[in-house]
Coordinates of C-alpha atoms in Angstrom, one line a residue:
X1 CA -14.1 -11.7 -15.8
X2 CA -16.1 -8.4 -16.0
X3 CA -15.9 -7.5 -12.3
X4 CA -14.1 -4.3 -11.4
X5 CA -11.5 -4.3 -8.7
X6 CA -10.0 -1.2 -7.1
X7 CA -6.4 -1.7 -6.1
X8 CA -4.7 0.6 -3.6
X9 CA -0.9 1.1 -3.5
X10 CA 1.4 1.2 -0.5
X11 CA 4.6 2.8 0.6
X12 CA 7.1 3.4 -2.2
X13 CA 4.5 4.7 -4.6
X14 CA 4.8 8.3 -3.3
X15 CA 6.1 11.1 -5.4
X16 CA 6.3 14.9 -5.0
X17 CA 3.3 16.5 -6.8
X18 CA 0.9 13.6 -6.2
X19 CA -2.7 14.7 -6.1
X20 CA -1.9 18.2 -7.2
X21 CA -3.6 18.1 -10.6
X22 CA -6.6 16.3 -9.1
X23 CA -7.0 19.2 -6.7
X24 CA -6.7 21.7 -9.5
X25 CA -9.2 19.8 -11.7
X26 CA -11.6 19.3 -8.8
X27 CA -10.9 22.2 -6.4
X28 CA -13.6 21.2 -3.9
X29 CA -11.3 18.3 -2.9
X30 CA -8.9 20.8 -1.2
X31 CA -11.2 21.8 1.7
X32 CA -13.0 18.4 1.9
X33 CA -9.8 16.3 2.2
X34 CA -6.5 18.2 2.1
X35 CA -7.2 21.0 4.6
X36 CA -9.0 18.6 6.8
X37 CA -6.1 16.2 6.8
X38 CA -3.7 19.0 7.7
X39 CA -5.9 19.8 10.7
X40 CA -6.3 16.2 11.8
X41 CA -2.6 15.5 11.7
X42 CA -1.3 18.8 12.9
X43 CA 1.1 19.5 10.0
X44 CA 0.9 20.4 6.3
X45 CA 0.5 17.0 4.7
X46 CA -1.0 18.7 1.6
X47 CA 2.1 20.8 1.1
X48 CA 4.4 17.8 1.4
X49 CA 2.3 15.9 -1.1
X50 CA 2.3 18.7 -3.6
X51 CA 5.7 20.4 -3.1
X52 CA 7.9 18.0 -1.1
X53 CA 10.8 18.0 -0.5
X54 CA 11.2 14.4 -1.5
X55 CA 13.4 13.6 1.4
X56 CA 10.7 14.6 3.9
X57 CA 8.0 12.9 1.9
X58 CA 10.0 9.6 2.2
X59 CA 9.8 9.7 6.0
X60 CA 7.5 6.9 7.1
X61 CA 5.2 9.1 9.3
X62 CA 4.7 11.3 6.3
X63 CA 4.7 8.8 3.4
X64 CA 2.0 6.6 4.9
X65 CA -0.7 9.2 5.4
X66 CA 0.3 10.9 2.1
X67 CA -0.3 7.7 0.1
X68 CA -3.5 7.0 1.8
X69 CA -4.8 10.5 1.4
X70 CA -3.9 10.6 -2.3
X71 CA -5.7 7.3 -2.8
X72 CA -8.8 8.4 -0.9
X73 CA -9.0 11.6 -3.0
X74 CA -8.8 9.6 -6.2
X75 CA -11.4 7.2 -4.8
X76 CA -13.7 10.2 -4.2
X77 CA -13.4 11.4 -7.8
X78 CA -14.2 8.0 -9.1
X79 CA -17.2 7.7 -6.8
X80 CA -18.4 11.2 -7.8
X81 CA -18.5 10.0 -11.4
X82 CA -20.5 6.9 -10.5
X83 CA -17.7 4.4 -10.8
X84 CA -17.9 1.8 -8.0
X85 CA -15.9 -1.4 -7.6
X86 CA -17.2 -5.0 -7.1
X87 CA -14.2 -5.9 -5.0
X88 CA -11.1 -4.2 -3.5
X89 CA -7.6 -5.0 -2.3
X90 CA -4.6 -3.0 -1.1
X91 CA -0.9 -3.8 -1.0
X92 CA 0.4 -3.5 2.6
X93 CA -0.4 0.1 3.6
X94 CA -2.9 0.2 0.8
X95 CA -5.1 -2.2 2.7
X96 CA -6.2 0.7 4.9
X97 CA -7.4 2.5 1.8
X98 CA -9.2 -0.6 0.6
X99 CA -11.0 -0.8 3.9
X100 CA -12.0 2.8 3.5
X101 CA -13.4 2.0 0.0
X102 CA -15.4 -0.9 1.5
X103 CA -16.9 1.1 4.3
X104 CA -15.0 -0.6 7.1
X105 CA -13.0 2.4 8.2
X106 CA -13.6 6.2 8.1
X107 CA -10.9 7.9 6.0
X108 CA -10.0 10.1 9.0
X109 CA -9.5 7.1 11.2
X110 CA -7.3 5.4 8.6
X111 CA -5.2 8.6 8.3
X112 CA -4.6 8.7 12.0
X113 CA -3.8 5.0 12.2
X114 CA -1.2 5.1 9.4
X115 CA 0.4 8.2 10.8
X116 CA 1.0 6.2 14.0
X117 CA 2.0 3.2 12.1
X118 CA 4.7 5.2 10.3
X119 CA 5.9 6.7 13.6
X120 CA 6.1 3.3 15.3
X121 CA 7.9 1.7 12.3
X122 CA 10.4 4.6 12.2
X123 CA 11.1 4.2 15.9
X124 CA 11.7 0.5 15.5
X125 CA 14.2 1.2 12.7
X126 CA 16.0 3.7 14.9
X127 CA 16.5 1.0 17.5
X128 CA 17.6 -1.7 15.1
X129 CA 18.5 -0.3 11.7
X130 CA 17.0 -2.3 8.8
X131 CA 16.3 -2.0 5.1
X132 CA 14.5 -3.8 2.2
X133 CA 15.5 -5.0 -1.2
X134 CA 13.6 -6.3 -4.2
X135 CA 14.9 -9.5 -5.8
X136 CA 14.0 -10.0 -9.4
X137 CA 14.3 -13.2 -11.4
X138 CA 14.2 -15.9 -8.7
X139 CA 11.2 -17.8 -7.4
X140 CA 9.9 -17.6 -3.8
X141 CA 11.4 -20.9 -2.6
X142 CA 14.9 -20.0 -3.8
X143 CA 14.7 -16.6 -2.0
X144 CA 13.5 -18.2 1.1
X145 CA 16.4 -20.6 1.0
X146 CA 18.8 -17.7 0.5
X147 CA 17.3 -15.8 3.4
X148 CA 17.9 -18.8 5.8
X149 CA 21.6 -18.9 4.6
X150 CA 22.1 -15.2 4.9
X151 CA 20.6 -15.2 8.4
X152 CA 22.8 -18.0 9.5
X153 CA 25.9 -16.4 8.0
X154 CA 25.3 -12.9 9.3
X155 CA 23.6 -13.6 12.6
X156 CA 21.0 -11.0 11.6
X157 CA 17.3 -11.0 10.7
X158 CA 16.5 -11.3 7.0
X159 CA 13.1 -12.5 5.8
X160 CA 10.7 -12.4 2.9
X161 CA 8.5 -9.4 3.2
X162 CA 6.5 -9.4 0.0
X163 CA 5.8 -12.0 -2.6
X164 CA 4.9 -9.5 -5.4
X165 CA 4.8 -11.8 -8.4
X166 CA 6.2 -15.2 -9.4
X167 CA 9.7 -13.8 -9.8
X168 CA 9.7 -10.7 -7.7
X169 CA 10.3 -11.1 -4.0
X170 CA 11.0 -8.3 -1.5
X171 CA 13.2 -9.1 1.5
X172 CA 13.4 -7.2 4.8
X173 CA 15.6 -7.2 7.8
X174 CA 18.7 -5.9 9.5
X175 CA 21.1 -4.0 7.3
X176 CA 23.9 -6.7 7.4
X177 CA 21.5 -9.5 6.8
X178 CA 19.9 -7.8 3.8
X179 CA 23.4 -7.1 2.4
X180 CA 24.4 -10.8 2.9
X181 CA 21.2 -11.9 1.2
X182 CA 21.9 -9.6 -1.8
X183 CA 25.2 -11.3 -2.4
X184 CA 23.8 -14.8 -2.2
X185 CA 20.9 -14.1 -4.7
X186 CA 23.3 -12.6 -7.2
X187 CA 25.3 -15.9 -7.0
X188 CA 22.0 -17.8 -7.4
X189 CA 21.3 -16.0 -10.7
X190 CA 19.0 -13.1 -9.8
X191 CA 18.4 -10.7 -12.7
X192 CA 18.3 -7.7 -10.4
X193 CA 18.6 -6.7 -6.7
X194 CA 17.2 -3.2 -6.0
X195 CA 17.6 -1.6 -2.6
X196 CA 14.3 0.2 -1.8
X197 CA 14.0 3.7 -0.4
X198 CA 11.5 2.7 2.3
X199 CA 13.3 4.1 5.3
X200 CA 13.6 0.9 7.3
X201 CA 12.4 -2.7 7.5
X202 CA 8.8 -3.7 7.1
X203 CA 6.8 -6.9 7.3
X204 CA 9.4 -8.8 9.4
X205 CA 9.9 -9.8 13.0
X206 CA 12.0 -6.7 13.7
X207 CA 8.6 -4.9 14.1
X208 CA 7.4 -7.3 16.8
X209 CA 8.1 -4.7 19.5
X210 CA 5.6 -2.3 18.2
X211 CA 2.8 -4.7 17.5
X212 CA 1.0 -4.4 20.8
X213 CA 1.0 -0.6 20.8
X214 CA -0.4 -0.6 17.3
X215 CA -3.0 -3.2 18.2
X216 CA -4.1 -1.0 21.1
X217 CA -4.7 1.9 18.7
X218 CA -6.6 -0.4 16.3
X219 CA -8.9 -1.4 19.2
X220 CA -9.9 2.2 19.8
X221 CA -11.2 2.6 16.2
X222 CA -14.6 1.4 14.9
X223 CA -14.3 -1.3 12.2
X224 CA -17.5 -2.1 10.4
X225 CA -18.3 -5.1 8.2
X226 CA -17.3 -4.6 4.6
X227 CA -20.1 -3.6 2.1
X228 CA -18.1 -5.1 -0.8
X229 CA -15.6 -7.9 -0.6
X230 CA -12.0 -7.0 0.4
X231 CA -9.1 -9.3 -0.3
X232 CA -6.5 -9.0 2.4
X233 CA -3.0 -8.9 1.1
X234 CA -1.8 -10.6 4.2
X235 CA -4.1 -13.6 4.0
X236 CA -5.0 -13.5 0.3
X237 CA -8.6 -14.3 1.4
X238 CA -11.7 -12.2 1.8
X239 CA -12.0 -10.1 5.0
X240 CA -14.8 -11.8 6.9
X241 CA -16.0 -8.8 9.0
X242 CA -14.7 -5.8 10.9
X243 CA -13.0 -7.8 13.5
X244 CA -11.1 -9.8 10.9
X245 CA -10.1 -6.5 9.2
X246 CA -8.6 -5.3 12.4
X247 CA -6.7 -8.6 12.9
X248 CA -5.3 -8.5 9.4
X249 CA -3.9 -5.0 9.9
X250 CA -2.3 -6.1 13.1
X251 CA -0.7 -9.2 11.6
X252 CA 0.6 -7.6 8.5
X253 CA 3.1 -5.5 10.6
X254 CA 5.3 -8.6 11.0
X255 CA 3.7 -10.8 8.4
X256 CA 4.4 -11.3 4.7
X257 CA 2.5 -9.5 2.0
X258 CA 1.1 -12.1 -0.4
X259 CA 0.3 -10.0 -3.4
X260 CA 0.7 -13.0 -5.8
X261 CA -2.0 -14.9 -3.9
X262 CA -4.1 -11.7 -3.7
X263 CA -4.0 -11.2 -7.5
X264 CA -4.9 -14.9 -8.1
X265 CA -7.8 -14.6 -5.7
X266 CA -9.0 -11.4 -7.4
X267 CA -9.0 -13.3 -10.7
X268 CA -10.8 -16.2 -9.2
X269 CA -13.5 -13.8 -8.0
X270 CA -14.0 -12.6 -11.6
X271 CA -12.1 -9.3 -11.4
X272 CA -10.8 -8.7 -15.0
X273 CA -10.8 -4.9 -14.9
X274 CA -8.5 -3.4 -12.4
X275 CA -8.2 0.2 -11.3
X276 CA -5.2 1.3 -9.4
X277 CA -6.5 4.0 -7.1
X278 CA -3.9 6.5 -6.0
X279 CA -0.3 7.2 -6.9
X280 CA 1.7 4.8 -9.1
X281 CA 1.1 2.0 -11.6
X282 CA 3.0 -0.9 -10.0
X283 CA 0.1 -3.0 -8.9
X284 CA -1.5 -3.1 -12.3
X285 CA 1.7 -4.3 -13.8
X286 CA 2.2 -7.0 -11.2
X287 CA -1.3 -8.3 -11.7
X288 CA -0.9 -8.4 -15.5
X289 CA 2.2 -10.6 -15.0
X290 CA 0.4 -12.9 -12.4
X291 CA -2.9 -13.2 -14.3
X292 CA -2.4 -12.3 -18.0
X293 CA -5.5 -11.1 -19.6
X294 CA -6.6 -8.6 -17.0
X295 CA -6.9 -5.0 -18.0
X296 CA -5.4 -2.4 -15.7
X297 CA -6.3 1.3 -15.4
X298 CA -4.6 4.2 -13.6
X299 CA -5.6 7.2 -11.6
X300 CA -2.2 8.7 -10.7
X301 CA -3.0 12.0 -12.5
X302 CA -6.0 13.8 -13.8
X303 CA -5.4 12.7 -17.3
X304 CA -5.1 9.0 -16.4
X305 CA -8.1 9.2 -14.2
X306 CA -10.2 10.7 -17.0
X307 CA -9.1 8.0 -19.3
X308 CA -10.1 5.4 -16.7
X309 CA -13.5 6.9 -16.4
X310 CA -14.0 6.9 -20.2
X311 CA -12.8 3.3 -20.5
X312 CA -15.2 2.2 -17.8
X313 CA -18.1 4.5 -18.7
X314 CA -20.5 1.5 -18.9
X315 CA -20.2 1.3 -15.1
X316 CA -20.4 5.0 -14.4
X317 CA -23.2 7.5 -14.5

């Protein structure tokens, strides 16, 4: 298992100051990416990434392009040092970054799409308030059973949103349904239930009302065939071509993120060295639990990125 996989994080990995030390270490990134992103989106995304405030950075229309931009900048540094992956995958929002890595999307198109995605998701949450919670210590089948019971008891939507590893399942839905689910899983023996600061529900049927509008935006963007394999976190299978990539991004709005299946597929493809490209270190930790023996590296600051380059120097220039 000597293949290198680049993994791209999603919403929830953001933090104030992300990308700042990369920009200071490699100042050419500022004009090439940050200033251009500010112009494309019409607001100072760079300032919000570097200085916050955290409350504004947590707003979906800001969070989503901020995470993608930070990942793309880290990807550029890795590429500039000659480190290229054999395969890529992204968790939810991170799939946009993975498709940029594989040459399917231009980074500017990805940035515009995720800005719209965040706006649409926020508008859906304003119409029907929702939230998400991570359940730790129960398997998928048990949480699915608890979701059905909570939905029946509350009369509200509550569904599995992410299967992150064998005993970590994220649920999503209306506020009352998620609260009812949280009580049931405690009774079922969950180790922890953590309410997530996402700003609304994701990957559930509550977002069905925005799917057509987002699909129309996807149709206006060029999707090329991938130059390296990309494992979709929706299907846990390789993206066949540009059309399939577009379809996966549409279906993941309301569909479940199957990160457990994605990590297993990466291992089956021979990916034993993983690089988390962008903010955070969650994906590497999840993969180590799902497929023990893989080695995970980080790029969430200049120091970690330099360590990653040194560790994988046999694949760089």
